[in-house]
Coordinates of C-alpha atoms in Angstrom, one line a residue:
M1 CA -71.1 -78.2 -114.2
V2 CA -73.3 -77.1 -111.2
K3 CA -71.2 -75.1 -108.8
L4 CA -73.7 -75.0 -105.8
S5 CA -76.7 -77.1 -104.9
V6 CA -79.1 -75.4 -102.3
I7 CA -81.5 -77.9 -100.7
V8 CA -84.6 -76.3 -99.3
P9 CA -87.4 -78.4 -97.5
F10 CA -90.9 -76.8 -97.3
Y11 CA -93.7 -77.9 -95.2
N12 CA -96.9 -75.9 -94.6
V13 CA -95.1 -72.5 -94.9
Q14 CA -97.5 -70.7 -97.4
Q15 CA -97.0 -67.5 -95.3
Y16 CA -93.1 -67.5 -95.5
A17 CA -92.3 -69.4 -98.7
P18 CA -92.7 -66.3 -101.0
D19 CA -90.0 -64.5 -99.1
T20 CA -87.7 -67.6 -99.1
L21 CA -88.0 -67.8 -102.7
K22 CA -87.7 -64.2 -103.6
S23 CA -84.3 -64.3 -101.7
L24 CA -83.3 -67.4 -103.7
R25 CA -84.0 -65.4 -106.8
A26 CA -81.7 -62.6 -105.6
N27 CA -78.9 -65.4 -105.3
A28 CA -79.5 -67.0 -108.6
R29 CA -76.6 -67.8 -110.9
E30 CA -76.4 -69.9 -114.0
D31 CA -74.2 -72.5 -112.2
F32 CA -76.4 -72.7 -109.1
E33 CA -79.4 -75.0 -108.6
F34 CA -82.1 -74.8 -106.0
I35 CA -83.8 -78.1 -104.9
L36 CA -87.2 -77.3 -103.5
V37 CA -88.5 -80.2 -101.6
D38 CA -92.2 -80.2 -100.7
D39 CA -92.5 -82.5 -97.7
C40 CA -96.3 -83.2 -98.5
S41 CA -97.6 -79.9 -97.4
K42 CA -101.4 -79.5 -96.9
D43 CA -101.7 -75.8 -97.3
E44 CA -100.9 -73.6 -100.5
T45 CA -97.2 -74.3 -100.4
P46 CA -97.4 -76.9 -103.3
E47 CA -98.9 -74.3 -105.6
I48 CA -96.3 -71.6 -104.6
L49 CA -93.5 -74.1 -105.4
E50 CA -95.1 -75.1 -108.7
R51 CA -95.0 -71.5 -109.7
A52 CA -91.4 -71.2 -108.4
A53 CA -90.3 -74.1 -110.5
R54 CA -91.3 -72.2 -113.6
E55 CA -90.1 -68.8 -112.6
L56 CA -87.0 -69.3 -110.4
P57 CA -83.7 -70.0 -112.4
G58 CA -82.1 -73.3 -111.5
A59 CA -85.1 -74.5 -109.6
V60 CA -85.7 -78.3 -109.2
H61 CA -89.1 -79.2 -107.6
L62 CA -89.5 -82.5 -105.8
R63 CA -92.5 -83.7 -103.8
H64 CA -93.0 -86.3 -101.1
E65 CA -96.2 -88.1 -101.2
T66 CA -96.1 -88.6 -97.4
N67 CA -94.6 -86.3 -94.7
G68 CA -91.4 -87.5 -93.7
G69 CA -89.9 -84.7 -91.6
L70 CA -87.0 -82.3 -92.2
A71 CA -84.2 -84.9 -92.0
T72 CA -85.8 -87.0 -94.7
A73 CA -86.7 -84.0 -96.9
R74 CA -83.0 -82.9 -96.8
N75 CA -81.9 -86.4 -97.7
T76 CA -84.2 -86.3 -100.8
G77 CA -82.5 -83.0 -101.8
L78 CA -78.9 -84.4 -101.1
D79 CA -79.8 -87.5 -103.4
A80 CA -80.8 -85.2 -106.2
A81 CA -78.1 -82.6 -105.8
R82 CA -75.4 -82.3 -108.6
G83 CA -73.3 -79.4 -107.2
E84 CA -69.6 -79.3 -106.5
Y85 CA -70.7 -77.7 -103.2
L86 CA -73.9 -78.1 -101.2
T87 CA -75.8 -76.1 -98.6
F88 CA -79.2 -75.9 -97.1
L89 CA -82.0 -73.4 -96.2
D90 CA -85.3 -73.9 -94.3
G91 CA -88.5 -73.0 -96.2
D92 CA -89.3 -70.3 -93.7
D93 CA -85.9 -68.4 -93.7
W94 CA -84.4 -66.1 -96.1
L95 CA -81.0 -64.7 -97.4
A96 CA -79.2 -61.5 -98.3
P97 CA -78.8 -60.8 -102.0
G98 CA -75.6 -62.3 -103.4
Y99 CA -74.9 -64.2 -100.2
Y100 CA -74.3 -67.6 -101.9
S101 CA -71.7 -66.3 -104.3
Q102 CA -69.7 -65.0 -101.3
L103 CA -70.1 -68.3 -99.5
V104 CA -68.8 -70.3 -102.5
D105 CA -65.9 -67.8 -102.8
S106 CA -65.0 -68.4 -99.1
I107 CA -64.8 -72.3 -99.4
E108 CA -62.9 -72.1 -102.6
Q109 CA -60.4 -69.8 -101.1
L110 CA -60.0 -71.9 -97.9
G111 CA -60.0 -75.2 -99.8
C112 CA -61.5 -77.1 -96.8
D113 CA -64.2 -79.7 -96.5
F114 CA -66.7 -77.4 -94.9
V115 CA -67.2 -73.7 -93.8
R116 CA -69.4 -72.6 -91.0
T117 CA -71.0 -69.1 -90.9
D118 CA -72.6 -66.7 -88.5
H119 CA -76.3 -65.9 -88.9
V120 CA -79.0 -63.3 -87.9
Q121 CA -81.9 -64.5 -85.8
C122 CA -85.3 -62.9 -86.4
T123 CA -88.0 -63.0 -83.8
A124 CA -90.9 -60.9 -84.9
R125 CA -89.2 -57.4 -85.5
A126 CA -86.1 -58.1 -83.4
R127 CA -82.8 -58.9 -85.0
S128 CA -79.8 -60.5 -83.3
V129 CA -76.4 -61.8 -84.6
H130 CA -75.4 -65.3 -83.7
R131 CA -71.8 -66.2 -84.0
V132 CA -70.1 -69.7 -84.7
P133 CA -68.6 -70.5 -81.3
H134 CA -65.0 -70.7 -82.7
G135 CA -62.6 -67.9 -82.2
L136 CA -60.3 -68.2 -85.3
R137 CA -61.8 -66.9 -88.5
G138 CA -60.8 -67.8 -92.0
V139 CA -58.2 -70.4 -90.9
A140 CA -58.7 -74.1 -92.0
M141 CA -58.1 -76.6 -89.4
S142 CA -59.1 -80.0 -88.0
P143 CA -62.8 -80.1 -87.0
R144 CA -62.0 -83.0 -84.6
E145 CA -59.6 -80.7 -82.6
V146 CA -62.4 -78.1 -81.8
I147 CA -65.1 -80.3 -80.4
L148 CA -63.7 -79.7 -76.8
P149 CA -63.7 -78.3 -74.2
A150 CA -66.6 -80.2 -72.6
D151 CA -67.9 -77.3 -70.4
R152 CA -68.1 -74.6 -73.0
S153 CA -70.0 -74.1 -76.2
T154 CA -68.1 -75.2 -79.3
S155 CA -68.9 -75.5 -82.9
V156 CA -70.6 -79.0 -82.5
D157 CA -73.2 -77.0 -80.3
Y158 CA -73.9 -74.8 -83.3
A159 CA -75.7 -77.4 -85.2
Y160 CA -77.5 -75.4 -87.8
A161 CA -77.1 -77.2 -91.2
W162 CA -77.9 -74.1 -93.1
A163 CA -75.1 -72.1 -91.4
G164 CA -72.3 -73.2 -93.7
I165 CA -71.3 -74.9 -97.1
Y166 CA -70.0 -78.3 -97.7
H167 CA -67.8 -80.0 -100.4
R168 CA -69.4 -82.8 -102.4
R169 CA -66.6 -85.2 -101.1
L170 CA -68.4 -85.2 -97.9
A171 CA -71.6 -86.3 -99.5
D172 CA -69.6 -89.0 -101.6
R173 CA -68.2 -90.2 -98.2
G174 CA -71.8 -90.5 -96.6
L175 CA -71.3 -87.7 -94.1
L176 CA -73.9 -85.3 -95.2
H177 CA -77.0 -87.4 -95.0
F178 CA -79.3 -87.1 -91.9
T179 CA -80.8 -89.9 -89.8
D180 CA -84.2 -90.5 -91.6
G181 CA -87.3 -89.8 -89.7
L182 CA -85.9 -87.5 -87.0
R183 CA -88.4 -84.7 -86.4
T184 CA -86.1 -82.6 -84.2
A185 CA -82.5 -82.3 -83.2
E186 CA -81.7 -83.9 -86.7
D187 CA -78.7 -81.5 -86.9
R188 CA -77.0 -83.0 -83.8
P189 CA -75.8 -86.4 -84.9
W190 CA -75.0 -84.8 -88.2
I191 CA -72.7 -82.0 -86.8
W192 CA -71.0 -84.4 -84.5
R193 CA -70.3 -86.9 -87.4
L194 CA -69.0 -84.0 -89.5
H195 CA -66.5 -82.8 -86.8
R196 CA -65.3 -86.4 -86.0
E197 CA -64.8 -87.6 -89.6
A198 CA -64.2 -84.7 -91.9
E199 CA -60.6 -83.5 -92.4
S200 CA -60.8 -79.8 -92.5
F201 CA -63.1 -76.9 -91.7
A202 CA -63.2 -73.1 -91.1
A203 CA -65.4 -70.5 -89.6
V204 CA -66.0 -67.3 -91.4
G205 CA -67.8 -64.1 -90.4
L206 CA -70.3 -64.0 -93.3
L207 CA -73.9 -62.8 -92.4
G208 CA -76.4 -63.7 -95.1
V209 CA -78.9 -66.3 -93.5
F210 CA -81.9 -64.7 -91.7
Y211 CA -83.3 -67.5 -89.3
R212 CA -86.9 -67.0 -88.5
R213 CA -87.7 -68.0 -84.8
G214 CA -91.2 -68.1 -83.3
V215 CA -93.0 -69.6 -86.3
A216 CA -96.2 -71.1 -84.8
S217 CA -95.9 -74.3 -86.9
S218 CA -92.2 -74.9 -86.0
L219 CA -91.6 -77.9 -83.9
T220 CA -89.6 -75.7 -81.5
Q221 CA -92.9 -74.1 -80.7
I222 CA -95.0 -77.2 -80.5
G223 CA -95.0 -79.3 -77.3
D224 CA -96.0 -82.6 -78.9
V225 CA -94.5 -86.0 -79.0
R226 CA -92.2 -85.1 -82.1
Q227 CA -90.2 -82.9 -79.8
L228 CA -89.0 -86.2 -78.0
D229 CA -86.9 -87.2 -81.0
F230 CA -84.1 -85.3 -79.4
I231 CA -83.6 -88.4 -77.2
R232 CA -83.1 -90.6 -80.2
A233 CA -80.8 -88.0 -81.7
F234 CA -78.5 -87.7 -78.7
D235 CA -78.6 -91.4 -78.1
Q236 CA -77.0 -91.7 -81.6
V237 CA -74.5 -89.0 -80.7
V238 CA -73.4 -90.9 -77.4
R239 CA -73.4 -94.3 -79.3
E240 CA -71.3 -93.2 -82.2
T241 CA -68.9 -91.1 -80.0
A242 CA -68.4 -94.1 -77.8
A243 CA -67.1 -96.0 -80.8
D244 CA -64.7 -93.3 -81.8
R245 CA -61.0 -93.7 -81.4
D246 CA -60.9 -90.7 -79.0
A247 CA -64.0 -91.8 -77.0
D248 CA -62.3 -91.2 -73.7
K249 CA -61.8 -87.5 -74.6
L250 CA -65.0 -86.8 -76.6
L251 CA -67.6 -88.7 -74.5
P252 CA -67.7 -86.2 -71.6
K253 CA -68.7 -83.5 -74.1
A254 CA -71.5 -85.6 -75.7
V255 CA -72.8 -86.7 -72.4
R256 CA -72.7 -83.4 -70.8
T257 CA -74.5 -81.8 -73.7
Y258 CA -77.2 -84.5 -73.6
C259 CA -77.6 -83.7 -70.0
A260 CA -77.9 -80.1 -70.6
I261 CA -80.6 -80.6 -73.4
I262 CA -82.7 -82.9 -71.1
S263 CA -82.5 -80.3 -68.2
H264 CA -83.6 -77.6 -70.7
H265 CA -86.6 -79.6 -71.7
L266 CA -87.6 -80.3 -68.0
G267 CA -87.2 -76.8 -67.2
S268 CA -89.9 -75.8 -69.6
I269 CA -92.0 -78.9 -69.2
E270 CA -95.3 -76.9 -68.9
R271 CA -95.2 -76.2 -72.6
F272 CA -95.7 -80.0 -73.3
E273 CA -99.0 -81.7 -73.5
P274 CA -99.5 -83.6 -70.1
P275 CA -99.1 -87.1 -71.7
V276 CA -96.0 -85.9 -73.5
A277 CA -94.6 -84.4 -70.4
R278 CA -95.0 -87.7 -68.6
K279 CA -93.2 -89.4 -71.5
L280 CA -90.5 -86.9 -71.4
K281 CA -89.7 -87.7 -67.8
S282 CA -89.8 -91.4 -68.3
M283 CA -87.7 -91.4 -71.6
S284 CA -85.3 -89.0 -70.1
A285 CA -84.8 -91.1 -66.9
A286 CA -84.2 -94.1 -69.2
A287 CA -81.6 -92.1 -71.3
L288 CA -79.6 -91.3 -68.1
K289 CA -79.4 -94.9 -67.3
R290 CA -78.2 -95.8 -70.8
M291 CA -75.4 -93.3 -70.5
P292 CA -71.8 -94.5 -69.5
Q293 CA -72.4 -94.1 -65.8
G294 CA -68.9 -92.9 -64.8
V295 CA -69.0 -90.3 -67.4
L296 CA -72.5 -89.3 -66.4
D297 CA -71.3 -88.9 -62.8
D298 CA -68.4 -86.5 -63.9
A299 CA -70.8 -84.6 -66.1
L300 CA -73.4 -84.1 -63.2
D301 CA -70.5 -83.0 -60.9
S302 CA -69.5 -80.4 -63.5
M303 CA -73.0 -78.8 -63.8
D304 CA -74.7 -76.1 -61.7
I305 CA -76.5 -77.3 -58.6
Q306 CA -80.0 -76.7 -60.1
R307 CA -79.5 -78.7 -63.2
A308 CA -77.4 -81.4 -61.3
T309 CA -80.1 -81.8 -58.7
R310 CA -82.9 -82.1 -61.2
L311 CA -81.0 -84.7 -63.3
R312 CA -80.0 -86.7 -60.3
R313 CA -83.6 -86.8 -59.0
L314 CA -84.7 -88.1 -62.5
R315 CA -81.8 -90.6 -62.5
R316 CA -83.4 -92.3 -59.5
R317 CA -86.8 -92.5 -61.1
P318 CA -87.8 -96.3 -61.9
V319 CA -88.1 -97.0 -65.6
S320 CA -90.2 -99.7 -67.1
A321 CA -88.5 -102.3 -69.3
E322 CA -90.5 -101.1 -72.4
V323 CA -89.2 -97.5 -71.9
A324 CA -85.7 -98.5 -71.0
A325 CA -85.5 -100.4 -74.3

């Protein structure tokens, strides 16, 4: 019986993959498996993973013939996973030795559907601890009950899939798969669905994941059209939340978060290529028109004047029928 399946997508990370794999080796156990998914890398990553498949205990090496993006690569790993518990890691991040054994112990002791953990963010030589925005630690409770309040950061805003561990029963219910093809913000519909539909979760203070920021090839650093997938991701969040039995309570949070993300991207629009910047404005304007307008009015009224003014101006922008669709 496999106790834990670790799903690790890789794409053009030859510089970082050796550190990632070394940290997996320092977490190996005879009942752990490491599912290494090469998302059609074009550098030396495939050779590094082929070697790891021979040398890393518990390694399972899978390869995409075409690049599908992070969400699709994670789904490939989920489909192959055999573990009682599942977790994720990105191919340019790394782990503290023995971390996964502690993570499995925590969910077994708590007996809940999923556990969320803190992490260490690494930018060049700088290190900073980032906490799950949930005050109670080591206490199992309903994930639906901690989505709110709308005007504060909560655990649905801490969307990192790798910052936690998940029981197989969630996969069996279809709650762990990602929306295929999303190139960015793939964690957002995923974390909202978990919090709406899972029965129990807990936050713990484990620090074992080291999240590398500022990687040149990361989509968070590239201002191309793939970044605009956040609109499709948040459209899904709003659409699914609108169909929830508690839509009247939860929609204000979903809409306000969507608005905050749009405003964030508009506030740093200079990092986008000019055609993408124009598309960002037109697609964001269309997104505002698709939102429930009364809920949107309340969300804008609750935001600071700078963000609210930026979004109200965008809301008045004419939108072509093609973009609106």
